[in-house]
PDB file of C-alpha atoms in Angstrom:
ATOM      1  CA  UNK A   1      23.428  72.394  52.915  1.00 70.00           C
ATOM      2  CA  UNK A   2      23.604  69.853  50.017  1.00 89.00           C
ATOM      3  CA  UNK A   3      26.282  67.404  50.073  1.00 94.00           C
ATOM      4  CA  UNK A   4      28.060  65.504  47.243  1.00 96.00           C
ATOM      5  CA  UNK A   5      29.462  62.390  46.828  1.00 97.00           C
ATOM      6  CA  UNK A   6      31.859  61.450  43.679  1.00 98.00           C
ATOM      7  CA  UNK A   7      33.345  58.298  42.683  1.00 98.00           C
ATOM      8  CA  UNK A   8      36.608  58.192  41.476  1.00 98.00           C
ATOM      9  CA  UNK A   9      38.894  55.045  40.092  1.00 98.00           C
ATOM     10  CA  UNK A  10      42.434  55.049  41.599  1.00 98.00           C
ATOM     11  CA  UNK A  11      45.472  54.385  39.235  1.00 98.00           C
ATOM     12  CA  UNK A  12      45.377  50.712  40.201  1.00 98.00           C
ATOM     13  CA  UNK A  13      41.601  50.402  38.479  1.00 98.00           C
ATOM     14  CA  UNK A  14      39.888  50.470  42.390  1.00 98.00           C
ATOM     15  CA  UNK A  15      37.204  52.481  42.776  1.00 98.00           C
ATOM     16  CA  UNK A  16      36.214  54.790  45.741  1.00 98.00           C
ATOM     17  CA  UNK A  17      33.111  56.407  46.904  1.00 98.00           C
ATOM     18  CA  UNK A  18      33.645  59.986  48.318  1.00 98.00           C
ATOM     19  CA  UNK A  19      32.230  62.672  50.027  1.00 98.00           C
ATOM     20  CA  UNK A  20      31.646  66.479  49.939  1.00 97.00           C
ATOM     21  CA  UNK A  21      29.843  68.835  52.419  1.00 96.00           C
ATOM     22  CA  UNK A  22      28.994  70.560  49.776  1.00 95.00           C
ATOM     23  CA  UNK A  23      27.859  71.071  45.868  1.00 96.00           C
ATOM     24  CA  UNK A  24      31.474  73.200  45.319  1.00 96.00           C
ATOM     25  CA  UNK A  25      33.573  69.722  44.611  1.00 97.00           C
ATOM     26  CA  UNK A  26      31.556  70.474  41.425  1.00 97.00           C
ATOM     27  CA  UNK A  27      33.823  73.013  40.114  1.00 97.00           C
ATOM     28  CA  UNK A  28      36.484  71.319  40.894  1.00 98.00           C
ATOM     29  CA  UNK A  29      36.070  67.679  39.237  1.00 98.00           C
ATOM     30  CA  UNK A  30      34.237  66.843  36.533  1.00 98.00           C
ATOM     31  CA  UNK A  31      32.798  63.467  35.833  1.00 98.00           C
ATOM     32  CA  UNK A  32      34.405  61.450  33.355  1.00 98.00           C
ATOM     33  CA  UNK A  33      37.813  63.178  33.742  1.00 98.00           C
ATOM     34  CA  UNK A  34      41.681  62.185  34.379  1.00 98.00           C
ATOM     35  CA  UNK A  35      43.819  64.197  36.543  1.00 98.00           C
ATOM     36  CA  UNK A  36      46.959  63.440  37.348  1.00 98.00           C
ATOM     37  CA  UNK A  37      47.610  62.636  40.813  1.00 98.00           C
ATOM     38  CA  UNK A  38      48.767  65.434  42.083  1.00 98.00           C
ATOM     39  CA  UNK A  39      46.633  67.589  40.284  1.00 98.00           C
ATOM     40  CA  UNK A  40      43.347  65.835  41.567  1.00 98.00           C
ATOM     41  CA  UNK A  41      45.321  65.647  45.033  1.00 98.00           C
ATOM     42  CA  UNK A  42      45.337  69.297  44.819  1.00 98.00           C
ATOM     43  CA  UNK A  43      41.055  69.604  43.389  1.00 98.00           C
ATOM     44  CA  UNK A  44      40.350  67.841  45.944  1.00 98.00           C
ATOM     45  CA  UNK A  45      41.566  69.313  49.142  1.00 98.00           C
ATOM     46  CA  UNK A  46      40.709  72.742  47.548  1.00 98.00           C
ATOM     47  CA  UNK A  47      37.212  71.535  47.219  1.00 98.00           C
ATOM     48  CA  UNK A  48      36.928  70.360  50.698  1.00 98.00           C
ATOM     49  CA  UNK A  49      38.301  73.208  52.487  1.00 98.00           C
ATOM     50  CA  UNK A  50      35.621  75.610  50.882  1.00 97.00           C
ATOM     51  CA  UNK A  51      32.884  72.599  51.271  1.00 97.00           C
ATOM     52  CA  UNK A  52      34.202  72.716  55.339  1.00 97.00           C
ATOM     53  CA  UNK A  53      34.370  76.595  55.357  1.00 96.00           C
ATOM     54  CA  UNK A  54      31.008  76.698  54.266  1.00 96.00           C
ATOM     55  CA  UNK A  55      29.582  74.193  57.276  1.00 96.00           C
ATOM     56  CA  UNK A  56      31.437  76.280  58.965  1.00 95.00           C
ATOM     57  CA  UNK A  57      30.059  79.787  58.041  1.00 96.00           C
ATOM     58  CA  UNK A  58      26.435  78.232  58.135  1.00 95.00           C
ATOM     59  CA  UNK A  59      27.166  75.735  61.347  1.00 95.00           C
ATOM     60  CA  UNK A  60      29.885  77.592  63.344  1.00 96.00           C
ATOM     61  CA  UNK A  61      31.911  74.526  62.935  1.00 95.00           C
ATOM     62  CA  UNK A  62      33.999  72.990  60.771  1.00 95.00           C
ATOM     63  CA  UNK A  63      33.246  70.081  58.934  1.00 96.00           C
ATOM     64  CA  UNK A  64      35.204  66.878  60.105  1.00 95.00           C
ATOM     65  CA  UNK A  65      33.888  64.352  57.668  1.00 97.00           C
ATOM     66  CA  UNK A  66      35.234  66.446  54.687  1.00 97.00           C
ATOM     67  CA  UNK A  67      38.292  66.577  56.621  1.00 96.00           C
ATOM     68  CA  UNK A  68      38.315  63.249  57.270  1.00 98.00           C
ATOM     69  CA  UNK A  69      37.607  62.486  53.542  1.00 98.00           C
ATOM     70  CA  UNK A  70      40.834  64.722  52.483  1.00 98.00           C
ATOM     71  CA  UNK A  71      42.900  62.372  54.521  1.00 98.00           C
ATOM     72  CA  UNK A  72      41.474  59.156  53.047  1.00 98.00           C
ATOM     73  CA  UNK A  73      42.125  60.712  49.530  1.00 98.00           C
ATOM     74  CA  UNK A  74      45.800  62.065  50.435  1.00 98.00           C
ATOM     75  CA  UNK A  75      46.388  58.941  52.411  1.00 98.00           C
ATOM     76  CA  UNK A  76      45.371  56.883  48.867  1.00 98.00           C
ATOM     77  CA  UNK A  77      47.310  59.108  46.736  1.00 98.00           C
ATOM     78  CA  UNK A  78      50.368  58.015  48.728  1.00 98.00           C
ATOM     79  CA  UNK A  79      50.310  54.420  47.453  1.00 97.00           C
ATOM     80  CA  UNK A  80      50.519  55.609  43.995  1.00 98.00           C
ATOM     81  CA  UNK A  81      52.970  58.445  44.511  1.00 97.00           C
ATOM     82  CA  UNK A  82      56.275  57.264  42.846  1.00 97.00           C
ATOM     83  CA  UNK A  83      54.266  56.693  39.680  1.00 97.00           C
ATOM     84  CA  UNK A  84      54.700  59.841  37.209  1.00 96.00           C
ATOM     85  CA  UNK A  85      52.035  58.990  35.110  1.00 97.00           C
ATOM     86  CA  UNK A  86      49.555  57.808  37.784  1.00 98.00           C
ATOM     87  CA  UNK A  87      46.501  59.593  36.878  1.00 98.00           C
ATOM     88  CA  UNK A  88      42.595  59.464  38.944  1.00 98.00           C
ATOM     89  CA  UNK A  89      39.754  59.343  37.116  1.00 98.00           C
ATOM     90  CA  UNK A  90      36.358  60.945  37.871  1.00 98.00           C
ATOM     91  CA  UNK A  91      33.415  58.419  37.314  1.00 98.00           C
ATOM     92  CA  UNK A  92      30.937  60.194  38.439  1.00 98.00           C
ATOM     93  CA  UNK A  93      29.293  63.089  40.498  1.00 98.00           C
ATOM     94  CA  UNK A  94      26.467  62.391  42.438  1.00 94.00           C
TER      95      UNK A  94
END
């Protein structure tokens, strides 16, 4: 199954390396976009359920590292979360 990683820049100008189980974080994000928070929130832990769905329909398993990479994200997100106008950026999809 081929993974993905993505790199995104938080609000604050850090950036972050993160991880898919799977190519569908593709159609979710695109590289070189803004979302606001929420929104990419949102992308992102749609993407990962279907990328741990998958390991699971192919594995029998779930996938805990894309699990594990929704918390980082949501856990992130947090910081910036009374901020209105706090917005991610996608650098790039690799």
């Amino acid at each position: 199954m081929p993974v993905m990683h993505f790199r995104v820049q938080w609000p604050d100008g850090t950036e972050a390396n993160c991880y898919s189980p799977s190519t569908v974080v593709g159609e979710f994000l695109a590289a070189g976009e803004s979302y606001a928070l929420s929104e990419f929130v949102e992308r992102s832990r749609e993407a990962l359920q279907i990328g741990s769905e998958r390991v699971r329909e192919k594995y029998g398993f779930a996938c805990s590292a894309a699990m594990d990479q929704l918390a980082q994200i949501e856990q992130q997100a947090e910081a910036f979360s009374s901020d209105p106008l706090a917005v991610v950026k996608v650098v790039e999809l690799l």
